[in-house]
Structures are given as structure tokens and as C-alpha cells.
mmCIF file of C-alpha atoms in Angstrom:
data_model
loop_
_atom_site.group_PDB
_atom_site.id
_atom_site.type_symbol
_atom_site.label_atom_id
_atom_site.label_comp_id
_atom_site.label_asym_id
_atom_site.label_seq_id
_atom_site.Cartn_x
_atom_site.Cartn_y
_atom_site.Cartn_z
ATOM 1 C CA GLY A 1 105.668 127.116 114.659
ATOM 2 C CA ASP A 2 104.600 125.343 111.520
ATOM 3 C CA SER A 3 100.896 124.687 111.168
ATOM 4 C CA VAL A 4 98.165 123.631 108.777
ATOM 5 C CA THR A 5 94.675 125.110 108.882
ATOM 6 C CA GLN A 6 91.737 123.556 107.081
ATOM 7 C CA MET A 7 88.216 124.785 106.679
ATOM 8 C CA GLU A 8 85.900 123.326 109.252
ATOM 9 C CA GLY A 9 83.384 120.731 108.242
ATOM 10 C CA PRO A 10 81.206 119.009 107.782
ATOM 11 C CA VAL A 11 80.774 119.908 104.143
ATOM 12 C CA THR A 12 77.590 118.579 102.567
ATOM 13 C CA LEU A 13 77.126 118.650 98.796
ATOM 14 C CA SER A 14 74.847 117.161 96.205
ATOM 15 C CA GLU A 15 76.257 114.799 93.613
ATOM 16 C CA GLU A 16 77.974 116.575 90.686
ATOM 17 C CA ALA A 17 78.495 119.761 92.710
ATOM 18 C CA PHE A 18 81.846 121.585 92.732
ATOM 19 C CA LEU A 19 84.051 120.992 95.743
ATOM 20 C CA THR A 20 86.593 123.263 97.380
ATOM 21 C CA ILE A 21 88.250 122.466 100.699
ATOM 22 C CA ASN A 22 90.522 125.269 101.796
ATOM 23 C CA CYS A 23 93.926 124.632 103.312
ATOM 24 C CA THR A 24 96.499 127.213 104.353
ATOM 25 C CA TYR A 25 99.811 126.660 106.018
ATOM 26 C CA THR A 26 102.627 128.351 107.847
ATOM 27 C CA ALA A 27 106.147 127.025 107.487
ATOM 28 C CA THR A 28 109.648 128.327 107.989
ATOM 29 C CA GLY A 29 111.151 126.561 105.003
ATOM 30 C CA TYR A 30 109.993 125.015 101.768
ATOM 31 C CA PRO A 31 107.552 122.283 102.648
ATOM 32 C CA SER A 32 106.011 119.576 100.538
ATOM 33 C CA LEU A 33 102.223 119.596 100.698
ATOM 34 C CA PHE A 34 99.808 116.698 100.730
ATOM 35 C CA TRP A 35 96.151 115.815 100.774
ATOM 36 C CA TYR A 36 95.143 112.553 102.405
ATOM 37 C CA VAL A 37 91.726 110.939 102.354
ATOM 38 C CA GLN A 38 90.144 108.632 104.923
ATOM 39 C CA TYR A 39 87.120 106.728 103.662
ATOM 40 C CA PRO A 40 84.671 105.412 106.263
ATOM 41 C CA GLY A 41 86.161 102.501 108.165
ATOM 42 C CA GLU A 42 89.482 102.666 106.351
ATOM 43 C CA GLY A 43 92.955 104.014 106.980
ATOM 44 C CA LEU A 44 94.391 107.186 105.521
ATOM 45 C CA GLN A 45 95.490 107.185 101.902
ATOM 46 C CA LEU A 46 97.630 109.687 100.088
ATOM 47 C CA LEU A 47 95.411 111.476 97.572
ATOM 48 C CA LEU A 48 97.835 113.904 95.960
ATOM 49 C CA LYS A 49 100.949 115.917 96.653
ATOM 50 C CA ALA A 50 103.013 118.866 95.460
ATOM 51 C CA THR A 51 106.638 119.390 96.333
ATOM 52 C CA LYS A 52 107.340 122.939 95.156
ATOM 53 C CA ALA A 53 105.640 126.215 94.428
ATOM 54 C CA ASP A 54 103.199 126.251 91.479
ATOM 55 C CA ASP A 55 103.143 122.450 91.308
ATOM 56 C CA LYS A 56 99.697 120.969 90.790
ATOM 57 C CA GLY A 57 98.905 117.615 92.321
ATOM 58 C CA SER A 58 96.036 115.628 90.848
ATOM 59 C CA ASN A 59 94.386 112.266 91.345
ATOM 60 C CA LYS A 60 90.899 110.775 90.911
ATOM 61 C CA GLY A 61 89.586 114.088 89.575
ATOM 62 C CA PHE A 62 90.888 116.034 92.578
ATOM 63 C CA GLU A 63 93.409 118.840 92.132
ATOM 64 C CA ALA A 64 95.395 121.138 94.379
ATOM 65 C CA THR A 65 97.945 123.800 93.449
ATOM 66 C CA TYR A 66 100.846 124.779 95.712
ATOM 67 C CA ARG A 67 100.485 128.571 96.060
ATOM 68 C CA LYS A 68 103.478 129.987 97.874
ATOM 69 C CA GLU A 69 102.283 133.591 97.603
ATOM 70 C CA THR A 70 99.078 132.796 99.469
ATOM 71 C CA THR A 71 100.530 129.826 101.436
ATOM 72 C CA SER A 72 97.603 127.721 100.312
ATOM 73 C CA PHE A 73 96.908 124.264 98.918
ATOM 74 C CA HIS A 74 93.158 124.182 98.342
ATOM 75 C CA LEU A 75 91.599 120.899 97.241
ATOM 76 C CA GLU A 76 89.140 121.042 94.351
ATOM 77 C CA LYS A 77 86.994 118.684 92.322
ATOM 78 C CA GLY A 78 84.692 119.697 89.525
ATOM 79 C CA SER A 79 81.960 117.112 90.079
ATOM 80 C CA VAL A 80 81.784 115.117 93.295
ATOM 81 C CA GLN A 81 80.311 111.664 93.620
ATOM 82 C CA VAL A 82 78.715 109.881 96.553
ATOM 83 C CA SER A 83 81.833 107.715 96.740
ATOM 84 C CA ASP A 84 83.899 110.828 97.543
ATOM 85 C CA SER A 85 82.280 111.002 100.977
ATOM 86 C CA ALA A 86 85.221 110.843 103.366
ATOM 87 C CA VAL A 87 87.419 112.916 105.657
ATOM 88 C CA TYR A 88 90.125 114.910 103.897
ATOM 89 C CA PHE A 89 93.364 115.915 105.614
ATOM 90 C CA CYS A 90 95.817 118.542 104.477
ATOM 91 C CA ALA A 91 99.419 118.037 105.602
ATOM 92 C CA LEU A 92 102.892 119.388 105.126
ATOM 93 C CA THR A 93 106.312 117.952 105.600
ATOM 94 C CA GLU A 94 109.651 119.647 105.784
ATOM 95 C CA PHE A 95 113.055 119.270 107.355
ATOM 96 C CA ASP A 96 113.912 121.365 110.382
ATOM 97 C CA ALA A 97 117.284 122.891 111.230
ATOM 98 C CA GLY A 98 118.427 119.586 112.690
ATOM 99 C CA ASN A 99 117.542 117.765 109.456
ATOM 100 C CA ASN A 100 114.629 116.073 111.189
ATOM 101 C CA ARG A 101 111.508 115.599 109.118
ATOM 102 C CA LYS A 102 108.377 117.171 110.487
ATOM 103 C CA LEU A 103 104.970 116.001 109.347
ATOM 104 C CA ILE A 104 102.198 118.367 110.331
ATOM 105 C CA TRP A 105 98.499 117.804 109.828
ATOM 106 C CA GLY A 106 95.312 119.758 109.607
ATOM 107 C CA LEU A 107 92.368 118.575 111.664
ATOM 108 C CA GLY A 108 90.505 117.135 108.709
ATOM 109 C CA THR A 109 87.358 118.160 106.839
ATOM 110 C CA SER A 110 84.451 115.765 106.617
ATOM 111 C CA LEU A 111 82.690 115.650 103.245
ATOM 112 C CA ALA A 112 79.262 114.101 102.743
ATOM 113 C CA VAL A 113 77.904 113.834 99.194
ATOM 114 C CA ASN A 114 74.202 113.168 98.795
ATOM 115 C CA PRO A 115 72.723 111.476 95.713
ATOM 116 C CA GLU B 1 103.770 95.276 97.569
ATOM 117 C CA ALA B 2 102.184 94.761 100.970
ATOM 118 C CA GLY B 3 100.903 97.845 102.708
ATOM 119 C CA VAL B 4 101.371 98.970 106.253
ATOM 120 C CA THR B 5 99.969 96.470 108.704
ATOM 121 C CA GLN B 6 98.839 97.068 112.242
ATOM 122 C CA SER B 7 97.760 94.714 114.964
ATOM 123 C CA PRO B 8 95.505 94.135 116.672
ATOM 124 C CA THR B 9 92.557 95.663 114.837
ATOM 125 C CA HIS B 10 90.658 96.214 118.055
ATOM 126 C CA LEU B 11 91.863 96.241 121.628
ATOM 127 C CA ILE B 12 89.720 96.533 124.730
ATOM 128 C CA LYS B 13 91.370 97.305 128.049
ATOM 129 C CA THR B 14 90.380 98.632 131.420
ATOM 130 C CA ARG B 15 91.709 101.666 133.231
ATOM 131 C CA GLY B 16 95.190 101.195 134.616
ATOM 132 C CA GLN B 17 96.137 98.376 132.265
ATOM 133 C CA GLN B 18 98.828 98.518 129.612
ATOM 134 C CA ALA B 19 98.293 98.303 125.853
ATOM 135 C CA THR B 20 100.768 97.282 123.172
ATOM 136 C CA LEU B 21 100.110 98.145 119.553
ATOM 137 C CA ARG B 22 102.217 96.949 116.641
ATOM 138 C CA CYS B 23 103.029 98.279 113.200
ATOM 139 C CA SER B 24 104.901 96.818 110.252
ATOM 140 C CA PRO B 25 105.934 99.351 107.621
ATOM 141 C CA ILE B 26 106.164 98.897 103.909
ATOM 142 C CA SER B 27 109.356 97.115 102.934
ATOM 143 C CA GLY B 28 112.162 99.611 102.469
ATOM 144 C CA HIS B 29 110.556 102.308 104.596
ATOM 145 C CA THR B 30 112.683 103.219 107.573
ATOM 146 C CA SER B 31 110.504 105.907 109.181
ATOM 147 C CA VAL B 32 107.439 105.126 111.240
ATOM 148 C CA TYR B 33 105.071 107.699 112.705
ATOM 149 C CA TRP B 34 102.414 107.031 115.306
ATOM 150 C CA TYR B 35 99.271 109.149 115.551
ATOM 151 C CA GLN B 36 96.275 109.234 117.815
ATOM 152 C CA GLN B 37 92.962 109.998 116.183
ATOM 153 C CA ALA B 38 90.444 110.709 118.890
ATOM 154 C CA LEU B 39 86.875 111.567 117.985
ATOM 155 C CA GLY B 40 86.603 115.178 116.927
ATOM 156 C CA LEU B 41 90.280 115.969 117.459
ATOM 157 C CA GLY B 42 91.853 115.046 114.153
ATOM 158 C CA LEU B 43 95.301 113.539 114.001
ATOM 159 C CA GLN B 44 97.575 114.097 116.965
ATOM 160 C CA PHE B 45 101.246 113.298 116.462
ATOM 161 C CA LEU B 46 102.599 110.830 119.013
ATOM 162 C CA LEU B 47 106.013 109.497 118.062
ATOM 163 C CA TRP B 48 108.415 109.314 115.161
ATOM 164 C CA TYR B 49 111.014 106.570 114.735
ATOM 165 C CA ASP B 50 113.666 106.421 112.079
ATOM 166 C CA GLU B 51 116.474 103.897 111.718
ATOM 167 C CA GLY B 52 115.664 102.437 115.112
ATOM 168 C CA GLU B 53 115.799 105.696 117.034
ATOM 169 C CA GLU B 54 113.145 107.985 118.439
ATOM 170 C CA ARG B 55 113.461 111.241 116.489
ATOM 171 C CA ASN B 56 110.611 113.226 117.896
ATOM 172 C CA ARG B 57 107.585 112.963 120.118
ATOM 173 C CA GLY B 58 104.380 114.899 120.365
ATOM 174 C CA ASN B 59 102.789 116.493 123.375
ATOM 175 C CA PHE B 60 101.833 113.292 125.154
ATOM 176 C CA PRO B 61 102.778 112.091 128.651
ATOM 177 C CA PRO B 62 105.673 109.659 129.165
ATOM 178 C CA ARG B 63 103.305 106.741 129.640
ATOM 179 C CA PHE B 64 103.104 106.756 125.838
ATOM 180 C CA SER B 65 106.291 105.125 124.623
ATOM 181 C CA GLY B 66 107.514 102.870 121.903
ATOM 182 C CA ARG B 67 110.392 101.443 120.016
ATOM 183 C CA GLN B 68 111.486 100.486 116.543
ATOM 184 C CA PHE B 69 113.060 97.139 115.833
ATOM 185 C CA PRO B 70 115.952 96.346 113.444
ATOM 186 C CA ASN B 71 113.449 95.287 110.771
ATOM 187 C CA TYR B 72 111.828 98.759 111.140
ATOM 188 C CA SER B 73 108.620 97.427 112.625
ATOM 189 C CA SER B 74 107.454 99.400 115.601
ATOM 190 C CA GLU B 75 105.600 99.011 118.846
ATOM 191 C CA LEU B 76 103.578 101.600 120.736
ATOM 192 C CA ASN B 77 103.074 101.043 124.453
ATOM 193 C CA VAL B 78 100.547 102.892 126.545
ATOM 194 C CA ASN B 79 100.874 102.388 130.289
ATOM 195 C CA ALA B 80 98.376 103.171 133.032
ATOM 196 C CA LEU B 81 95.525 103.483 130.546
ATOM 197 C CA GLU B 82 92.984 106.234 131.036
ATOM 198 C CA LEU B 83 89.498 106.526 129.587
ATOM 199 C CA GLU B 84 90.568 109.363 127.305
ATOM 200 C CA ASP B 85 93.147 107.120 125.661
ATOM 201 C CA SER B 86 90.272 105.524 123.758
ATOM 202 C CA ALA B 87 90.981 106.355 120.129
ATOM 203 C CA LEU B 88 92.124 105.061 116.788
ATOM 204 C CA TYR B 89 95.904 104.724 116.701
ATOM 205 C CA LEU B 90 97.394 105.052 113.265
ATOM 206 C CA CYS B 91 100.833 104.108 112.101
ATOM 207 C CA ALA B 92 102.367 105.699 109.020
ATOM 208 C CA SER B 93 105.250 104.284 107.054
ATOM 209 C CA ILE B 94 107.327 106.797 105.201
ATOM 210 C CA LEU B 95 110.097 106.479 102.673
ATOM 211 C CA THR B 96 112.262 109.231 104.046
ATOM 212 C CA GLN B 97 113.345 110.740 100.776
ATOM 213 C CA GLN B 98 109.820 110.972 99.355
ATOM 214 C CA GLY B 99 108.113 112.290 102.432
ATOM 215 C CA SER B 100 104.644 110.996 101.661
ATOM 216 C CA GLY B 101 103.167 108.589 104.132
ATOM 217 C CA PHE B 102 101.271 105.354 103.796
ATOM 218 C CA PHE B 103 98.966 104.604 106.647
ATOM 219 C CA GLY B 104 97.921 101.376 108.212
ATOM 220 C CA PRO B 105 94.271 100.671 108.963
ATOM 221 C CA GLY B 106 94.737 101.535 112.598
ATOM 222 C CA THR B 107 94.134 99.912 115.960
ATOM 223 C CA ARG B 108 90.928 100.889 117.739
ATOM 224 C CA LEU B 109 91.725 101.064 121.449
ATOM 225 C CA THR B 110 88.813 101.166 123.855
ATOM 226 C CA VAL B 111 89.468 101.785 127.525
ATOM 227 C CA LEU B 112 86.614 100.854 129.854
#
């Protein structure tokens, strides 16, 4: 079945370091891909998305490119800040054969950025 | 535009009791997803409602149920509460055609 696999955390970085959180997926069709972020004590927020192959989603300095050939959607940021400390979730959504939307999540990767 | 709202923020129950959690989606959103976020387990899909009907459910026992009202708000009911039901329950409101979800702040359920 469809699935999303994220790198296990926690990830601990120093401020201004480069961030990569890996995400790979399996899907039978042509999914849309998302990254969500959950800041401490808050609900989930959509961070960025890409709806087709080679699309690049970007927001708040974060980027992710939809790579169909490697079935990946890795999240990157060139210089992290303490305020980026959060849990990051990779997700995909697609319609199944019955035209029902499926929304499938990774388990989340915790990021801690130290000053 | 108001975001997704959930109530109550916190709920404390004892084993065997019933819990009712509520969610109001963003205006115009017809799909509502419920998730359980237990410590260390990530997001577990519970239920999906669209246009008032249950479209899909995750791998949870029947004591987890819910419904969606004509105004698209939704209710999650958990009967015969067990200790392991303690978790954060998140509701997501989705505009079907866009696919991206907007989450509420969650209801923290504690079962003693």
C-alpha cells in the first residue's frame, strides 16, 4: 500500500547549520506531496507542497522538490534558526480507484536547533 | 478567515467512560479528518468524513466513532475509554479539491 517514510529523529543542529530531512514515498498513482510543521504546543501547519513531478515547494526558507524518479520529497533549509525547532511531517495525498482521497503521513522528525 | 477549531482543549476521563470531541472546519471545507497523535507514534489516521458521510476509517476498534453534521462540523466519540487512548486528537479540515489540510490545535485526552 501507499506509505511515507521519514528519517528518524531527533535531529539536533546548531543555528545557521544546513538542514535536510529525508522523505520517500510509495504510491500507486500521482500523489501530491506535503510537509507539515508542528511547533511546540501548537497544531500542525502546512509548510509547503508540490503537486506534480519536478515541482518545488518553498516557504519560510524551506524547500522541497518532488522527485518522481527517486520517489522523494526531501526538506531542506540553508540556515536553520532556533525558532525552526519543531516536528516536521511528510505526507502525501492521492485519490484511490474509488475516487476517495487518501492522506498518508510519515511518523514525523523532531528538529532541535541550539543557539 | 477563522481556522479549524476544536473543543475541548483538554479532557480528563477515567477508564470505561465515554469522551466526545468536537471539530469545526474552515468555512467552505467539506472534508474532516481525525487523527490520534500518541506519544512516540506519530499521526495515526482515525476517520475521514466528507459531505456528511464516513468515507474511510483507520485501524481502530469500533468504539471509536463519529459523525459529521450538515454544517460540516464533526464529532469524535470514544466509548469504553482505555488508558492507551490518552493522546492528542487532531482534526484536519480539507478543501477537497486542493488536498492540503489545515489542522486544529487538538484535544488532549487523558484517561486515568
